[in-house]
Coordinates of C-alpha atoms and ligand atoms in Angstrom, one line a residue:
M1 CA -14.5 -8.3 29.1
S2 CA -11.0 -8.4 27.9
D3 CA -8.6 -11.0 29.1
K4 CA -5.8 -8.7 29.8
S5 CA -4.8 -5.0 29.5
Y6 CA -1.3 -3.7 28.7
H7 CA -0.1 -0.1 29.1
F8 CA 2.6 1.6 27.1
D9 CA 3.4 5.1 25.8
V10 CA 3.2 4.1 22.2
I11 CA 1.5 1.1 20.5
V12 CA 2.5 0.2 17.0
V13 CA 0.3 -2.1 15.0
G14 CA 1.9 -4.1 12.2
G15 CA 5.1 -6.0 11.7
G16 CA 6.4 -4.7 8.4
H17 CA 9.0 -2.1 7.4
A18 CA 6.9 0.9 8.5
A19 CA 5.9 -0.6 11.9
L20 CA 9.5 -1.6 12.8
V21 CA 11.0 1.8 11.8
A22 CA 8.2 3.6 13.7
A23 CA 8.6 1.5 16.8
I24 CA 12.4 2.0 16.9
S25 CA 12.0 5.7 16.3
A26 CA 9.5 6.0 19.2
W27 CA 11.8 4.0 21.5
D28 CA 14.8 6.2 20.5
S29 CA 12.7 9.2 21.4
G30 CA 12.2 7.9 25.0
A31 CA 8.9 6.1 24.9
S32 CA 8.0 2.6 26.1
V33 CA 6.8 0.8 23.0
A34 CA 4.7 -2.3 22.2
L35 CA 4.6 -3.7 18.7
V36 CA 1.4 -5.7 18.1
T37 CA 1.2 -7.7 14.9
K38 CA -0.7 -10.5 13.3
G39 CA 2.2 -12.7 12.4
K40 CA 5.9 -12.4 13.3
A41 CA 7.4 -9.0 13.3
G42 CA 9.8 -8.5 10.4
L43 CA 8.8 -11.8 8.9
G44 CA 5.4 -10.8 7.4
G45 CA 3.6 -8.3 5.3
S46 CA 4.6 -7.0 1.8
S47 CA 7.9 -5.7 3.2
V48 CA 9.4 -9.1 3.6
I49 CA 8.8 -10.2 0.0
S50 CA 9.6 -6.8 -1.5
D51 CA 12.4 -6.6 -4.0
G52 CA 14.3 -4.4 -1.6
V53 CA 14.5 -1.4 -4.1
Y54 CA 14.7 2.0 -2.4
A55 CA 15.0 5.4 -4.0
A56 CA 17.7 8.0 -3.2
I57 CA 19.5 10.9 -4.7
F58 CA 23.0 9.9 -5.8
S59 CA 23.2 10.6 -9.5
E60 CA 25.2 13.6 -10.7
H61 CA 22.9 16.6 -11.4
D62 CA 20.0 15.0 -9.5
S63 CA 18.3 16.8 -6.6
S64 CA 15.4 16.5 -4.2
D65 CA 13.6 19.1 -6.2
I66 CA 13.8 17.0 -9.3
Y67 CA 12.6 13.9 -7.4
Y68 CA 9.8 16.0 -5.9
T69 CA 8.7 17.0 -9.4
D70 CA 8.8 13.4 -10.5
I71 CA 6.6 12.2 -7.6
L72 CA 4.0 14.9 -8.4
K73 CA 4.1 14.1 -12.1
G74 CA 3.8 10.3 -11.4
G75 CA 0.8 11.0 -9.1
K76 CA -0.9 12.8 -12.0
G77 CA -1.1 16.0 -10.0
L78 CA -2.8 14.5 -7.0
S79 CA 0.1 13.8 -4.6
N80 CA 0.0 15.8 -1.4
P81 CA 2.9 18.3 -2.1
R82 CA 3.9 18.5 1.6
L83 CA 4.3 14.7 1.9
A84 CA 6.1 14.5 -1.5
K85 CA 8.6 17.2 -0.4
V86 CA 9.4 15.4 2.8
L87 CA 10.0 12.1 1.0
A88 CA 12.2 13.7 -1.6
E89 CA 14.2 15.7 1.0
E90 CA 14.7 12.9 3.6
C91 CA 15.0 9.8 1.5
T92 CA 18.7 9.8 0.9
E93 CA 19.7 10.2 4.6
R94 CA 17.2 7.5 5.7
V95 CA 18.3 5.0 3.0
M96 CA 22.0 5.5 3.8
E97 CA 21.2 4.7 7.5
L98 CA 20.3 1.2 6.4
E99 CA 24.1 0.6 5.9
S100 CA 25.5 2.9 8.6
V101 CA 23.1 1.9 11.4
Y102 CA 21.8 -1.5 10.5
G103 CA 24.7 -2.9 8.5
V104 CA 22.8 -3.8 5.4
E105 CA 24.9 -3.6 2.2
L106 CA 23.6 -1.2 -0.4
Q107 CA 24.2 -1.2 -4.1
F108 CA 23.4 1.7 -6.5
E109 CA 22.0 1.4 -10.0
K110 CA 23.8 4.2 -11.9
I111 CA 22.6 3.6 -15.4
V112 CA 18.9 2.6 -15.8
A113 CA 16.3 5.0 -14.4
T114 CA 13.2 3.4 -12.9
P115 CA 10.0 4.4 -14.9
G116 CA 8.9 7.9 -14.0
H117 CA 12.2 8.8 -12.4
F118 CA 14.2 11.4 -14.3
Y119 CA 17.6 10.1 -13.0
P120 CA 18.7 6.6 -11.7
R121 CA 17.7 6.5 -8.1
R122 CA 17.5 2.8 -7.4
V123 CA 19.3 1.5 -4.3
Y124 CA 19.2 -2.2 -3.7
A125 CA 19.4 -3.3 -0.1
G126 CA 20.5 -6.8 0.8
K127 CA 20.5 -8.6 -2.5
G128 CA 17.0 -7.6 -3.5
I129 CA 15.1 -9.3 -0.7
G130 CA 13.1 -7.2 1.7
K131 CA 13.6 -9.7 4.5
T132 CA 17.3 -8.7 4.8
V133 CA 16.2 -5.3 6.0
T134 CA 13.1 -6.3 8.0
K135 CA 15.1 -9.0 9.8
A136 CA 17.8 -6.4 10.7
L137 CA 15.1 -4.1 12.0
R138 CA 13.4 -6.9 14.0
D139 CA 16.8 -7.7 15.6
A140 CA 17.4 -4.1 16.4
A141 CA 13.9 -3.7 18.0
I142 CA 14.4 -6.8 20.2
D143 CA 17.9 -5.6 21.2
K144 CA 16.5 -2.2 22.3
G145 CA 13.9 -3.8 24.5
I146 CA 10.7 -3.1 22.4
T147 CA 8.0 -5.6 23.5
L148 CA 6.7 -7.7 20.6
F149 CA 3.2 -9.1 20.8
E150 CA 3.1 -11.6 17.9
N151 CA 0.1 -13.4 16.5
Y152 CA -2.3 -10.7 17.8
T153 CA -4.8 -9.4 15.3
V154 CA -6.1 -5.9 16.0
L155 CA -9.9 -5.7 15.7
D156 CA -10.8 -2.3 17.1
L157 CA -9.7 1.1 18.3
I158 CA -10.4 2.3 21.8
S159 CA -11.7 5.7 21.2
D160 CA -14.3 8.2 22.4
G161 CA -14.5 9.9 19.0
K162 CA -12.2 12.7 20.1
Q163 CA -9.1 10.9 21.4
N164 CA -7.8 7.4 20.7
Y165 CA -6.7 5.4 23.8
G166 CA -5.3 2.2 22.2
V167 CA -6.5 -0.9 20.4
V168 CA -8.4 -4.2 21.1
A169 CA -6.7 -7.3 19.7
Q170 CA -7.4 -10.9 19.5
K171 CA -5.1 -13.9 20.0
D172 CA -6.5 -17.3 19.7
N173 CA -10.0 -16.8 21.1
Q174 CA -9.0 -14.3 23.8
I175 CA -9.4 -10.5 23.6
Y176 CA -6.7 -8.1 24.9
E177 CA -6.6 -4.3 25.4
F178 CA -3.5 -2.3 24.6
I179 CA -3.8 1.2 26.2
A180 CA -1.6 4.2 25.2
P181 CA -1.9 7.9 24.5
S182 CA -0.4 7.2 21.0
T183 CA -1.2 4.4 18.6
I184 CA 0.5 4.0 15.3
L185 CA -1.2 2.0 12.6
A186 CA 1.3 0.5 10.1
T187 CA -0.9 -2.4 8.8
G188 CA -0.2 -2.2 5.1
G189 CA -2.6 -1.9 2.2
F190 CA -5.7 -4.0 1.1
G191 CA -4.1 -6.0 -1.7
G192 CA -5.4 -9.3 -0.3
L193 CA -8.9 -8.2 -1.2
Y194 CA -8.2 -9.0 -4.9
T195 CA -8.2 -12.5 -6.4
S196 CA -5.0 -11.8 -8.3
T197 CA -2.4 -10.0 -6.2
D198 CA 1.3 -10.4 -5.3
N199 CA 0.7 -9.3 -1.7
P200 CA 1.0 -11.9 1.0
R201 CA -2.0 -13.4 2.8
D202 CA -1.8 -11.2 5.9
I203 CA -2.5 -8.0 3.9
T204 CA -6.2 -7.8 4.0
G205 CA -7.1 -4.1 4.8
E206 CA -9.3 -4.6 7.8
A207 CA -7.5 -1.8 9.8
I208 CA -8.5 0.6 7.0
G209 CA -12.1 -0.5 7.3
M210 CA -11.8 -0.3 11.1
V211 CA -10.7 3.4 11.1
W212 CA -13.4 4.3 8.6
R213 CA -15.9 2.7 11.0
H214 CA -14.7 5.2 13.6
G215 CA -15.1 8.2 11.2
I216 CA -11.4 8.7 10.5
E217 CA -10.7 10.2 7.1
L218 CA -9.5 8.2 4.2
I219 CA -8.1 9.6 1.0
D220 CA -7.5 8.5 -2.7
M221 CA -9.0 5.0 -2.1
E222 CA -9.9 4.6 -5.8
F223 CA -6.2 4.4 -6.8
V224 CA -4.9 0.8 -6.7
Q225 CA -1.7 -0.1 -8.5
F226 CA -1.4 -3.1 -10.8
Y227 CA 2.1 -4.3 -11.3
P228 CA 3.0 -5.2 -14.9
Y229 CA 6.4 -7.0 -14.6
R230 CA 4.8 -10.2 -13.4
L231 CA 5.2 -13.6 -15.0
K232 CA 2.1 -15.8 -14.8
S233 CA 3.4 -19.0 -16.5
P234 CA 5.5 -21.1 -16.2
A235 CA 5.8 -19.7 -12.6
N236 CA 4.4 -16.8 -10.6
I237 CA 7.4 -14.5 -10.2
D238 CA 8.5 -10.9 -10.5
V239 CA 10.4 -10.1 -13.6
M240 CA 12.7 -7.3 -12.6
T241 CA 12.2 -3.9 -14.4
K242 CA 15.8 -3.6 -15.2
I243 CA 15.9 -6.3 -17.9
F244 CA 13.5 -4.1 -20.0
G245 CA 16.4 -1.6 -20.1
K246 CA 18.6 -4.4 -21.4
G247 CA 16.6 -5.6 -24.4
A248 CA 13.6 -7.5 -23.0
I249 CA 10.3 -6.7 -24.7
L250 CA 6.6 -7.6 -24.4
R251 CA 4.7 -9.1 -27.4
N252 CA 1.0 -9.8 -27.8
E253 CA -0.7 -12.9 -29.3
K254 CA 0.0 -11.5 -32.8
Q255 CA 3.7 -11.3 -31.8
E256 CA 3.5 -7.4 -32.0
R257 CA 5.5 -5.2 -29.7
F258 CA 2.4 -3.4 -28.5
M259 CA 4.4 -0.8 -26.5
E260 CA 6.2 0.4 -29.7
R261 CA 4.1 3.6 -29.9
Y262 CA 5.1 4.8 -26.5
P263 CA 8.4 6.8 -26.1
K264 CA 9.6 4.7 -23.2
K265 CA 8.2 1.4 -24.5
E266 CA 8.1 -1.2 -21.7
L267 CA 9.6 1.4 -19.3
E268 CA 6.5 3.6 -19.2
T269 CA 5.0 4.0 -15.7
R270 CA 3.2 1.0 -14.2
D271 CA -0.3 2.4 -14.7
V272 CA 0.3 2.9 -18.5
L273 CA 2.0 -0.5 -19.1
S274 CA -0.5 -2.5 -16.9
Y275 CA -3.4 -1.1 -18.8
E276 CA -1.9 -1.7 -22.2
M277 CA -1.2 -5.3 -21.2
F278 CA -4.7 -5.7 -19.9
Q279 CA -6.0 -4.8 -23.4
Q280 CA -4.1 -7.5 -25.1
K281 CA -5.4 -11.1 -25.4
E282 CA -2.2 -12.5 -24.2
V283 CA 1.2 -11.0 -23.3
Y284 CA 4.5 -12.8 -23.8
L285 CA 7.9 -12.0 -22.5
D286 CA 10.6 -12.0 -25.1
F287 CA 14.1 -11.9 -23.5
S288 CA 16.0 -13.2 -26.5
N289 CA 18.0 -10.0 -26.8
V290 CA 19.1 -9.9 -23.1
S291 CA 22.5 -11.4 -22.4
E292 CA 22.8 -14.4 -20.1
N293 CA 25.0 -12.3 -17.8
D294 CA 22.4 -9.5 -17.5
L295 CA 19.6 -12.0 -16.9
E296 CA 21.6 -13.7 -14.1
I297 CA 22.4 -10.4 -12.4
D298 CA 19.3 -8.4 -13.0
S299 CA 16.5 -11.0 -12.8
P300 CA 17.9 -14.0 -10.9
A301 CA 14.5 -15.7 -10.3
L302 CA 13.8 -15.6 -14.1
F303 CA 17.3 -16.8 -14.8
R304 CA 16.9 -19.8 -12.5
L305 CA 13.6 -20.7 -14.3
I306 CA 15.3 -20.4 -17.7
K307 CA 18.0 -22.7 -16.6
K308 CA 15.4 -25.3 -15.8
G309 CA 14.8 -25.6 -19.5
H310 CA 11.1 -24.4 -19.9
E311 CA 10.2 -24.6 -23.6
G312 CA 6.7 -23.2 -23.8
K313 CA 5.5 -19.6 -23.7
W314 CA 6.5 -17.0 -21.1
I315 CA 3.2 -15.5 -20.2
M316 CA 3.0 -12.2 -18.4
S317 CA -0.1 -10.8 -16.5
P318 CA -0.4 -7.7 -14.3
V319 CA -1.5 -8.3 -10.7
Q320 CA -2.7 -6.0 -7.9
H321 CA 0.4 -4.7 -6.2
Y322 CA 0.0 -1.6 -4.1
C323 CA -2.7 0.7 -2.7
M324 CA -2.1 4.4 -3.2
G325 CA -5.1 5.3 -1.0
G326 CA -5.6 4.8 2.7
I327 CA -5.7 6.7 6.0
K328 CA -5.2 10.5 5.6
V329 CA -2.2 11.7 7.5
D330 CA 0.0 14.8 7.8
E331 CA 3.8 14.9 7.5
W332 CA 4.0 13.6 11.1
G333 CA 1.7 10.7 10.5
K334 CA -1.2 12.3 12.4
T335 CA -4.7 11.1 11.4
S336 CA -7.9 13.0 11.9
L337 CA -8.3 11.5 15.4
N338 CA -6.1 12.7 18.3
G339 CA -3.7 10.1 19.5
L340 CA -4.0 8.0 16.3
Y341 CA -1.1 8.0 13.8
A342 CA -0.4 6.0 10.7
C343 CA 2.5 5.3 8.3
G344 CA 3.4 3.1 5.4
E345 CA 1.1 1.6 2.8
C346 CA -2.0 1.9 5.0
T347 CA -1.8 5.7 4.5
G348 CA -2.9 7.7 1.4
G349 CA -2.1 11.0 -0.2
L350 CA 1.7 10.8 -0.9
H351 CA 1.6 9.0 -4.3
G352 CA -1.7 10.5 -5.6
A353 CA -3.0 8.5 -8.6
N354 CA 0.1 6.4 -9.2
R355 CA 3.2 5.5 -7.2
L356 CA 6.7 5.4 -8.7
G357 CA 9.0 2.4 -8.1
G358 CA 11.1 2.3 -5.0
G359 CA 8.8 4.9 -3.3
S360 CA 7.1 2.6 -0.8
I361 CA 9.8 1.1 1.3
T362 CA 11.6 4.4 1.2
E363 CA 8.3 6.0 2.4
A364 CA 8.3 3.4 5.3
L365 CA 11.8 4.6 6.3
V366 CA 11.1 8.3 6.1
F367 CA 7.6 8.5 7.5
G368 CA 8.1 5.6 10.0
K369 CA 10.8 7.6 11.6
R370 CA 8.8 10.8 11.7
T371 CA 5.7 9.1 13.0
G372 CA 7.5 7.3 15.7
Y373 CA 9.0 10.5 16.9
A374 CA 5.7 12.4 16.9
A375 CA 3.9 9.6 18.7
A376 CA 6.5 9.6 21.4
E377 CA 6.3 13.3 21.8
N378 CA 2.6 12.9 22.5
K379 CA 3.5 11.1 25.8
K380 CA 1.0 12.0 28.5
E381 CA -1.1 10.6 31.2
I382 CA -4.4 9.3 30.0
T383 CA -7.5 8.4 31.9
L384 CA -9.3 5.6 30.2
F385 CA -13.0 6.4 30.0
N386 CA -15.5 3.7 30.4
Y387 CA -15.7 2.9 26.7
T388 CA -18.3 0.7 25.1
K389 CA -16.7 -2.4 23.7
T390 CA -17.6 -3.0 20.1
V391 CA -15.9 -6.4 20.1
S392 CA -17.2 -9.1 22.2
P393 CA -16.2 -12.8 22.4
T394 CA -19.2 -13.7 20.2
D395 CA -17.8 -11.5 17.4
I396 CA -14.7 -13.6 17.2
E397 CA -16.4 -17.0 17.3
V398 CA -17.2 -16.9 13.6
N399 CA -18.2 -19.6 11.2
R400 CA -14.8 -20.1 9.5
E401 CA -16.2 -21.8 6.4
L402 CA -18.8 -19.1 5.8
E403 CA -16.1 -16.4 6.4
K404 CA -13.9 -18.0 3.8
E405 CA -16.7 -18.2 1.3
I406 CA -17.6 -14.6 1.7
Y407 CA -14.0 -13.5 1.6
T408 CA -13.5 -15.3 -1.7
K409 CA -16.5 -13.6 -3.1
V410 CA -15.2 -10.2 -2.0
R411 CA -11.9 -10.8 -3.8
E412 CA -13.7 -11.9 -7.0
I413 CA -15.9 -8.8 -6.9
M414 CA -12.8 -6.5 -6.5
W415 CA -10.8 -8.2 -9.2
E416 CA -13.6 -8.4 -11.8
K417 CA -15.6 -5.2 -11.1
A418 CA -13.0 -2.8 -9.5
G419 CA -9.8 -4.1 -11.1
I420 CA -7.5 -2.8 -13.8
E421 CA -10.4 -1.5 -15.8
R422 CA -13.7 -0.4 -14.2
T423 CA -16.9 1.0 -15.5
T424 CA -19.5 3.0 -13.6
Q425 CA -21.8 0.1 -14.0
T426 CA -19.5 -2.6 -12.6
L427 CA -18.6 -0.3 -9.7
L428 CA -22.3 0.2 -8.8
Q429 CA -22.8 -3.5 -9.0
A430 CA -19.7 -4.1 -6.8
K431 CA -21.1 -1.7 -4.2
E432 CA -24.4 -3.5 -4.0
E433 CA -22.8 -7.0 -3.9
L434 CA -20.4 -5.9 -1.1
N435 CA -23.3 -4.5 0.9
Q436 CA -25.1 -7.8 0.6
L437 CA -22.0 -9.8 1.7
A438 CA -21.6 -7.5 4.7
E439 CA -25.1 -8.4 5.8
E440 CA -24.2 -12.1 5.7
T441 CA -21.5 -12.1 8.4
S442 CA -21.3 -11.0 12.0
S443 CA -17.5 -11.1 12.1
V444 CA -16.1 -7.7 13.0
R445 CA -12.9 -8.4 11.1
L446 CA -14.6 -9.6 7.9
K447 CA -17.0 -6.6 8.0
D448 CA -14.0 -4.3 8.2
K449 CA -12.3 -5.9 5.2
I450 CA -15.5 -5.4 3.3
R451 CA -15.6 -1.8 4.4
A452 CA -12.1 -1.2 3.0
A453 CA -13.2 -2.8 -0.3
W454 CA -16.4 -0.8 -0.3
A455 CA -14.5 2.5 0.4
S456 CA -12.3 1.8 -2.6
V457 CA -15.3 1.0 -4.9
Y458 CA -17.2 4.0 -3.5
A459 CA -14.4 6.5 -4.3
A460 CA -13.9 4.9 -7.7
S461 CA -17.6 5.2 -8.5
I462 CA -17.4 9.0 -7.8
R463 CA -14.5 9.7 -10.1
I464 CA -15.9 9.9 -13.6
E465 CA -12.6 10.1 -15.5
S466 CA -9.5 8.0 -16.1
R467 CA -6.4 9.1 -14.2
G468 CA -3.2 7.2 -13.2
A469 CA -4.2 3.8 -12.0
H470 CA -8.0 4.5 -12.1
K471 CA -9.0 3.4 -15.6
L472 CA -12.7 4.0 -16.2
Q473 CA -13.9 2.4 -19.5
N474 CA -16.8 4.8 -19.9
A475 CA -14.7 8.0 -19.3
A476 CA -11.3 7.1 -20.9
S477 CA -9.5 10.4 -20.5
E478 CA -8.2 12.6 -17.8
K479 CA -10.5 15.6 -17.0
K480 CA -9.4 18.9 -15.6
E481 CA -12.4 19.2 -13.3
W482 CA -11.3 16.0 -11.5
E483 CA -7.9 17.2 -10.6
G484 CA -8.3 16.8 -6.9
N485 CA -8.6 14.2 -4.2
I486 CA -11.6 12.2 -2.9
E487 CA -11.7 12.0 0.8
I488 CA -14.1 9.6 2.6
H489 CA -15.3 10.6 6.0
N490 CA -18.1 9.2 8.2
K491 CA -21.1 8.8 5.9
S492 CA -20.0 10.9 3.0
A493 CA -17.2 11.6 0.5
R494 CA -15.8 15.0 -0.5
F495 CA -14.0 16.0 -3.7
I496 CA -11.3 18.5 -2.9
P497 CA -9.7 20.3 -5.9
A498 CA -5.9 19.9 -5.8
A499 CA -5.0 23.5 -6.8
L500 CA -6.8 25.2 -4.0
D501 CA -5.2 26.5 -0.8
E502 CA -6.4 25.0 2.5
G503 CA -9.0 27.7 3.2
R504 CA -10.6 27.5 -0.2
R505 CA -10.4 23.7 -0.2
K506 CA -12.9 23.6 2.7
K507 CA -15.4 25.8 0.9
E508 CA -15.3 24.4 -2.5
Q509 CA -15.5 20.7 -1.7
V510 CA -18.3 18.7 -3.1
A511 CA -20.1 16.2 -0.9
Y512 CA -21.4 12.8 -1.9
E513 CA -23.8 11.3 0.6
N514 CA -23.8 7.6 -0.2
H515 CA -22.2 5.5 2.5
Q516 CA -24.0 2.3 3.3
V517 CA -21.7 -0.6 4.6
Ligands
FAD601 C1 6.2 -8.6 -4.4 C2 6.4 -7.2 -3.9 C3 7.6 -6.5 -4.2 C4 7.7 -5.2 -3.8 N1 8.9 -4.5 -4.1 C5 9.1 -3.2 -3.7 C6 10.3 -2.6 -3.8 O1 11.3 -3.2 -4.3 N2 10.4 -1.3 -3.5 C7 9.3 -0.6 -2.9 O2 9.4 0.6 -2.6 N3 8.2 -1.2 -2.7 C8 8.0 -2.5 -3.0 N4 6.8 -3.2 -2.8 C9 5.8 -2.5 -2.0 C10 6.2 -2.5 -0.5 O3 6.8 -3.8 -0.3 C11 5.1 -2.3 0.4 O4 4.3 -1.2 0.0 C12 5.7 -2.0 1.8 O5 6.5 -3.0 2.2 C13 4.6 -1.8 2.8 O6 5.2 -1.7 4.1 P1 4.3 -1.6 5.4 O7 5.1 -1.7 6.6 O8 3.5 -0.3 5.3 O9 3.2 -2.8 5.3 P2 3.5 -4.4 5.3 O10 4.9 -4.7 5.0 O11 2.5 -4.9 4.3 O12 3.2 -4.8 6.7 C14 1.9 -4.7 7.3 C15 1.9 -5.5 8.6 O13 0.7 -5.2 9.3 C16 0.3 -6.5 9.9 N5 -1.2 -6.3 10.0 C17 -2.1 -6.1 9.1 N6 -3.4 -6.0 9.7 C18 -3.2 -6.2 11.0 C19 -4.1 -6.3 12.1 N7 -5.4 -6.1 11.9 N8 -3.6 -6.5 13.3 C20 -2.2 -6.7 13.5 N9 -1.3 -6.6 12.5 C21 -1.8 -6.4 11.2 C22 0.7 -7.5 8.8 O14 0.7 -8.8 9.3 C23 2.1 -7.0 8.5 O15 3.0 -7.4 9.4 C24 6.7 -4.5 -3.2 C25 5.5 -5.2 -2.9 C26 5.4 -6.5 -3.2 C27 4.1 -7.2 -2.9

């Protein structure tokens, strides 16, 4: 039995950028809204530690059509064109609202274009720290009267398979039900499932595993982005992209500039640069040609470190950064289950095989607003059926030590066998090892994390080519026949060619029966 039930028109799960925007949008559309999140709303998730870089159209000659083309090109032909069009068309209005509605100061980079963007589109909000924006959104949500349920972890959906009725959450050792005709998931990616990641600790992907457990469709799960501009030693910090437009370069252990042969050098897209870095024995940052003034303005964290007088090497190493794959949604955040919506990094399809810089927190603004609106429109009376509870108090009384041990193993498997470079063999091993680990725990939450990991490995094991962020050692090039998306649904996966219209897509899909976890 649950300890308490709450009823609202819209429940939003998550406390990052996408969740807060969706909650505010649903509220502004006339719904009563509860925001249910693991930590503190606006003070957790990747959003808070993001560099606060948005994308908008402000350069002379730039247009939403050009941005749209860049997104499709960056996604290696796999981005959902409808989602990409919405992002390109609505980004500017939404980004400008940060200043006009929330009072966050914006600055526009007019010279250096972010890798993959044809024109400069970078907009910095609040001195390059995501928290400036999420804190402003949190304050706005509280001012409006949105109810925040903080330190609640969502463990399950309340669903009869045709309609979703809310979620089950845990706080301390109690279970709570949140009932609503519309539920929005904005739970972020699954970056925490890798040993080496820049994502915060609360980003562990269990909600993605949870929806898959309920047979809701996932898409592009094999595409995981590794971020190249990351210093490993003397400290773990982001080295901002901009300094590579001002003279910074990367060298390998032989002191060679290994990106020399690429037209854009260190400003190639993240998938290309990360993979090249991965193939070097060691990678050093050389900022000797960057002026002190540029370092101070463009990469303040690095500048502060330099000022401390470090005399050794400046070692760089790519880390897991972003998940392109996730829950499949339409332009209004609708998933394959009625009453269930999703937005932000937990969704897939928009960025295809590789995301361009600035696209994620902009996506949170654009699709958060749309999803909140659509969820509020779905306002209706619901009669809660007598559902079978899949989470019982015994499921949450877990052996913490064992859970930690298993989780560490999951992260090692993902980093070593499904990381920057994969092979068909390492992926098959990873699938088996994850299956075994899932057997060793009774924790619903840990099993769902393993499901998310498994779904990513499963999709990666199907795609026998290298494309965007998916680098398969035994099939190093891109193949025309793999131009399409892998969707995972219930116990099977489907390959859906990208070039086909909706009707033909259904007929020509190829099914892979393989699901085990
Ligand atoms: C270091 C870093 C810098 C970045 N810089 C940029 C940038 O400058 N520009 C850009 O576009 N992108 C950037 N990104 C990516 C971007 O920050 C994220 O993709 C984006 O913030 C995701 O927002 P979100 O709201 O979807 O998820 P998140 O901000 O990750 O929030 C997810 C929320 O869901 C909660 N949650 C998760 N599971 C549950 C559960 N089971 N129950 C309850 N709550 C749950 C979490 O606690 C969290 O509050 C950066 C990422 C990192 C890590």
